[in-house]
Amino acid sequence: KGVPMEREVADILRKSRTVAVVGISDKEERDSHRVARYLKDHGYRIIPVNPKLTEVLGEACYPDLRSVPEHIDVVDVFRSIDAIPGIVEEAVAVGANVVWMQLGLQHEDAARRARDAGLSVVMNKCMKIEHSQLSGS
């Protein structure tokens, strides 16, 4: 691809405004909740996605990506690895820009599918950690 991963990640964090957090929890101690709250506190629009919840962090929660009524820049995935291909299919279907697999998540076939459809892919990185390093906070 030619672009170093660090620069691609920095570009994604700078250009993106809307982040769908797939697999978000309403439990404050969970990583998905902490990352979403951090992103919201740093100016991102958070869209919670979890079929078991109706609201998280004061935002309406959607059962899946197809139900989200606005454009999604980043699909931030907090689900098990076996759920990733389906999430990538949804991300492609709704025209998201980026699929971001959290720390510990990596799925090469799904990543290839997303890239083939024109999406950027970040694997095995945390948006909160990357953003705090980039912004020096």
PDB file of C-alpha atoms in Angstrom:
ATOM      1  CA  LYS A   1       0.000   0.000   0.000  1.00  0.00           C
ATOM      2  CA  GLY A   2       2.973   2.307   0.504  1.00  0.00           C
ATOM      3  CA  VAL A   3       1.614   4.470   3.327  1.00  0.00           C
ATOM      4  CA  PRO A   4       3.206   3.631   6.686  1.00  0.00           C
ATOM      5  CA  MET A   5       0.649   2.307   9.164  1.00  0.00           C
ATOM      6  CA  GLU A   6       1.403   5.054  11.698  1.00  0.00           C
ATOM      7  CA  ARG A   7       0.601   7.755   9.150  1.00  0.00           C
ATOM      8  CA  GLU A   8      -2.548   5.974   8.010  1.00  0.00           C
ATOM      9  CA  VAL A   9      -3.723   5.677  11.631  1.00  0.00           C
ATOM     10  CA  ALA A  10      -2.974   9.367  12.264  1.00  0.00           C
ATOM     11  CA  ASP A  11      -4.904  10.352   9.112  1.00  0.00           C
ATOM     12  CA  ILE A  12      -7.883   8.213  10.150  1.00  0.00           C
ATOM     13  CA  LEU A  13      -7.942   9.755  13.628  1.00  0.00           C
ATOM     14  CA  ARG A  14      -7.684  13.293  12.222  1.00  0.00           C
ATOM     15  CA  LYS A  15     -10.223  12.963   9.391  1.00  0.00           C
ATOM     16  CA  SER A  16     -12.845  10.788  11.083  1.00  0.00           C
ATOM     17  CA  ARG A  17     -15.683  12.286  13.081  1.00  0.00           C
ATOM     18  CA  THR A  18     -18.244   9.505  13.469  1.00  0.00           C
ATOM     19  CA  VAL A  19     -17.340   6.228  15.184  1.00  0.00           C
ATOM     20  CA  ALA A  20     -19.717   3.277  15.440  1.00  0.00           C
ATOM     21  CA  VAL A  21     -18.631   1.227  18.463  1.00  0.00           C
ATOM     22  CA  VAL A  22     -19.746  -2.339  17.682  1.00  0.00           C
ATOM     23  CA  GLY A  23     -20.127  -4.493  20.770  1.00  0.00           C
ATOM     24  CA  ILE A  24     -20.186  -1.534  23.155  1.00  0.00           C
ATOM     25  CA  SER A  25     -21.010  -2.322  26.771  1.00  0.00           C
ATOM     26  CA  ASP A  26     -23.022  -0.175  29.180  1.00  0.00           C
ATOM     27  CA  LYS A  27     -20.660  -1.302  31.959  1.00  0.00           C
ATOM     28  CA  GLU A  28     -18.208   1.506  32.729  1.00  0.00           C
ATOM     29  CA  GLU A  29     -15.331  -0.848  33.511  1.00  0.00           C
ATOM     30  CA  ARG A  30     -15.409  -2.496  30.079  1.00  0.00           C
ATOM     31  CA  ASP A  31     -12.849  -1.405  27.460  1.00  0.00           C
ATOM     32  CA  SER A  32     -15.529  -0.709  24.849  1.00  0.00           C
ATOM     33  CA  HIS A  33     -17.268   1.712  27.216  1.00  0.00           C
ATOM     34  CA  ARG A  34     -14.036   3.423  28.298  1.00  0.00           C
ATOM     35  CA  VAL A  35     -12.820   3.849  24.720  1.00  0.00           C
ATOM     36  CA  ALA A  36     -16.189   5.203  23.553  1.00  0.00           C
ATOM     37  CA  ARG A  37     -16.340   7.681  26.436  1.00  0.00           C
ATOM     38  CA  TYR A  38     -12.774   8.814  25.716  1.00  0.00           C
ATOM     39  CA  LEU A  39     -13.562   9.337  22.018  1.00  0.00           C
ATOM     40  CA  LYS A  40     -16.765  11.217  22.849  1.00  0.00           C
ATOM     41  CA  ASP A  41     -14.845  13.420  25.311  1.00  0.00           C
ATOM     42  CA  HIS A  42     -12.366  14.175  22.512  1.00  0.00           C
ATOM     43  CA  GLY A  43     -14.934  15.405  20.018  1.00  0.00           C
ATOM     44  CA  TYR A  44     -15.914  12.279  18.116  1.00  0.00           C
ATOM     45  CA  ARG A  45     -19.578  11.442  17.469  1.00  0.00           C
ATOM     46  CA  ILE A  46     -20.144   8.033  19.044  1.00  0.00           C
ATOM     47  CA  ILE A  47     -22.765   5.629  17.702  1.00  0.00           C
ATOM     48  CA  PRO A  48     -23.240   2.674  20.052  1.00  0.00           C
ATOM     49  CA  VAL A  49     -24.043  -0.635  18.315  1.00  0.00           C
ATOM     50  CA  ASN A  50     -25.316  -3.493  20.469  1.00  0.00           C
ATOM     51  CA  PRO A  51     -28.645  -5.306  19.934  1.00  0.00           C
ATOM     52  CA  LYS A  52     -29.084  -5.780  23.709  1.00  0.00           C
ATOM     53  CA  LEU A  53     -28.977  -2.063  24.621  1.00  0.00           C
ATOM     54  CA  THR A  54     -31.074   1.009  23.778  1.00  0.00           C
ATOM     55  CA  GLU A  55     -28.771   3.765  25.020  1.00  0.00           C
ATOM     56  CA  VAL A  56     -25.117   4.134  25.999  1.00  0.00           C
ATOM     57  CA  LEU A  57     -23.302   7.322  27.025  1.00  0.00           C
ATOM     58  CA  GLY A  58     -26.459   9.331  26.324  1.00  0.00           C
ATOM     59  CA  GLU A  59     -26.556   8.150  22.697  1.00  0.00           C
ATOM     60  CA  ALA A  60     -29.200   5.981  21.031  1.00  0.00           C
ATOM     61  CA  CYS A  61     -27.884   2.453  20.596  1.00  0.00           C
ATOM     62  CA  TYR A  62     -28.550   0.535  17.364  1.00  0.00           C
ATOM     63  CA  PRO A  63     -28.864  -3.240  16.927  1.00  0.00           C
ATOM     64  CA  ASP A  64     -26.530  -3.318  13.892  1.00  0.00           C
ATOM     65  CA  LEU A  65     -24.692  -1.064  11.446  1.00  0.00           C
ATOM     66  CA  ARG A  66     -27.491  -1.222   8.866  1.00  0.00           C
ATOM     67  CA  SER A  67     -29.843   0.434  11.382  1.00  0.00           C
ATOM     68  CA  VAL A  68     -27.630   3.504  11.834  1.00  0.00           C
ATOM     69  CA  PRO A  69     -29.305   6.447  10.037  1.00  0.00           C
ATOM     70  CA  GLU A  70     -26.144   8.431   9.287  1.00  0.00           C
ATOM     71  CA  HIS A  71     -22.746   8.020   7.637  1.00  0.00           C
ATOM     72  CA  ILE A  72     -20.156   6.097   9.650  1.00  0.00           C
ATOM     73  CA  ASP A  73     -16.502   7.040   9.309  1.00  0.00           C
ATOM     74  CA  VAL A  74     -15.027   4.329  11.544  1.00  0.00           C
ATOM     75  CA  VAL A  75     -16.458   0.974  12.610  1.00  0.00           C
ATOM     76  CA  ASP A  76     -14.626   0.243  15.874  1.00  0.00           C
ATOM     77  CA  VAL A  77     -14.990  -3.478  16.597  1.00  0.00           C
ATOM     78  CA  PHE A  78     -15.209  -4.860  20.152  1.00  0.00           C
ATOM     79  CA  ARG A  79     -16.527  -8.318  19.296  1.00  0.00           C
ATOM     80  CA  SER A  80     -15.043 -11.786  19.074  1.00  0.00           C
ATOM     81  CA  ILE A  81     -12.921 -12.657  16.049  1.00  0.00           C
ATOM     82  CA  ASP A  82     -15.606 -14.954  14.604  1.00  0.00           C
ATOM     83  CA  ALA A  83     -18.025 -11.983  14.420  1.00  0.00           C
ATOM     84  CA  ILE A  84     -15.623  -9.842  12.367  1.00  0.00           C
ATOM     85  CA  PRO A  85     -16.430 -11.094   8.824  1.00  0.00           C
ATOM     86  CA  GLY A  86     -20.116 -10.284   9.318  1.00  0.00           C
ATOM     87  CA  ILE A  87     -19.311  -6.868  10.751  1.00  0.00           C
ATOM     88  CA  VAL A  88     -17.031  -6.157   7.784  1.00  0.00           C
ATOM     89  CA  GLU A  89     -19.854  -7.126   5.374  1.00  0.00           C
ATOM     90  CA  GLU A  90     -22.143  -4.655   7.166  1.00  0.00           C
ATOM     91  CA  ALA A  91     -19.453  -1.958   7.144  1.00  0.00           C
ATOM     92  CA  VAL A  92     -19.051  -2.414   3.385  1.00  0.00           C
ATOM     93  CA  ALA A  93     -22.835  -2.407   2.867  1.00  0.00           C
ATOM     94  CA  VAL A  94     -23.337   0.893   4.722  1.00  0.00           C
ATOM     95  CA  GLY A  95     -20.366   2.604   3.052  1.00  0.00           C
ATOM     96  CA  ALA A  96     -18.196   3.098   6.128  1.00  0.00           C
ATOM     97  CA  ASN A  97     -14.676   4.437   5.546  1.00  0.00           C
ATOM     98  CA  VAL A  98     -12.679   2.378   8.048  1.00  0.00           C
ATOM     99  CA  VAL A  99     -12.876  -0.927   9.891  1.00  0.00           C
ATOM    100  CA  TRP A 100     -10.891  -0.697  13.118  1.00  0.00           C
ATOM    101  CA  MET A 101     -10.281  -3.952  15.003  1.00  0.00           C
ATOM    102  CA  GLN A 102      -9.373  -3.317  18.631  1.00  0.00           C
ATOM    103  CA  LEU A 103      -6.279  -4.617  20.420  1.00  0.00           C
ATOM    104  CA  GLY A 104      -6.127  -8.390  20.201  1.00  0.00           C
ATOM    105  CA  LEU A 105      -8.355  -8.557  17.115  1.00  0.00           C
ATOM    106  CA  GLN A 106      -6.995  -9.463  13.722  1.00  0.00           C
ATOM    107  CA  HIS A 107      -8.765 -11.144  10.804  1.00  0.00           C
ATOM    108  CA  GLU A 108      -6.784 -11.169   7.552  1.00  0.00           C
ATOM    109  CA  ASP A 109      -9.573 -12.472   5.275  1.00  0.00           C
ATOM    110  CA  ALA A 110     -12.057  -9.894   6.568  1.00  0.00           C
ATOM    111  CA  ALA A 111      -9.403  -7.180   6.277  1.00  0.00           C
ATOM    112  CA  ARG A 112      -8.764  -8.148   2.645  1.00  0.00           C
ATOM    113  CA  ARG A 113     -12.514  -8.056   1.939  1.00  0.00           C
ATOM    114  CA  ALA A 114     -12.769  -4.568   3.457  1.00  0.00           C
ATOM    115  CA  ARG A 115      -9.728  -3.270   1.560  1.00  0.00           C
ATOM    116  CA  ASP A 116     -11.017  -4.765  -1.709  1.00  0.00           C
ATOM    117  CA  ALA A 117     -14.219  -2.755  -1.132  1.00  0.00           C
ATOM    118  CA  GLY A 118     -12.196   0.429  -0.644  1.00  0.00           C
ATOM    119  CA  LEU A 119     -12.203   0.662   3.146  1.00  0.00           C
ATOM    120  CA  SER A 120      -9.136   1.343   5.251  1.00  0.00           C
ATOM    121  CA  VAL A 121      -8.355  -1.296   7.860  1.00  0.00           C
ATOM    122  CA  VAL A 122      -6.621  -1.029  11.226  1.00  0.00           C
ATOM    123  CA  MET A 123      -6.041  -4.236  13.175  1.00  0.00           C
ATOM    124  CA  ASN A 124      -4.881  -4.987  16.707  1.00  0.00           C
ATOM    125  CA  LYS A 125      -4.774  -1.332  17.827  1.00  0.00           C
ATOM    126  CA  CYS A 126      -6.810   0.700  20.306  1.00  0.00           C
ATOM    127  CA  MET A 127      -8.319   3.994  19.094  1.00  0.00           C
ATOM    128  CA  LYS A 128      -7.949   5.505  22.564  1.00  0.00           C
ATOM    129  CA  ILE A 129      -4.257   4.601  22.851  1.00  0.00           C
ATOM    130  CA  GLU A 130      -3.491   5.734  19.290  1.00  0.00           C
ATOM    131  CA  HIS A 131      -5.373   9.028  19.752  1.00  0.00           C
ATOM    132  CA  SER A 132      -3.738   9.805  23.105  1.00  0.00           C
ATOM    133  CA  GLN A 133      -0.282   9.159  21.610  1.00  0.00           C
ATOM    134  CA  LEU A 134      -1.085  11.321  18.586  1.00  0.00           C
ATOM    135  CA  SER A 135      -2.519  14.192  20.616  1.00  0.00           C
ATOM    136  CA  GLY A 136       0.020  13.832  23.405  1.00  0.00           C
ATOM    137  CA  SER A 137      -2.737  13.625  26.034  1.00  0.00           C
TER     138      SER A 137
END
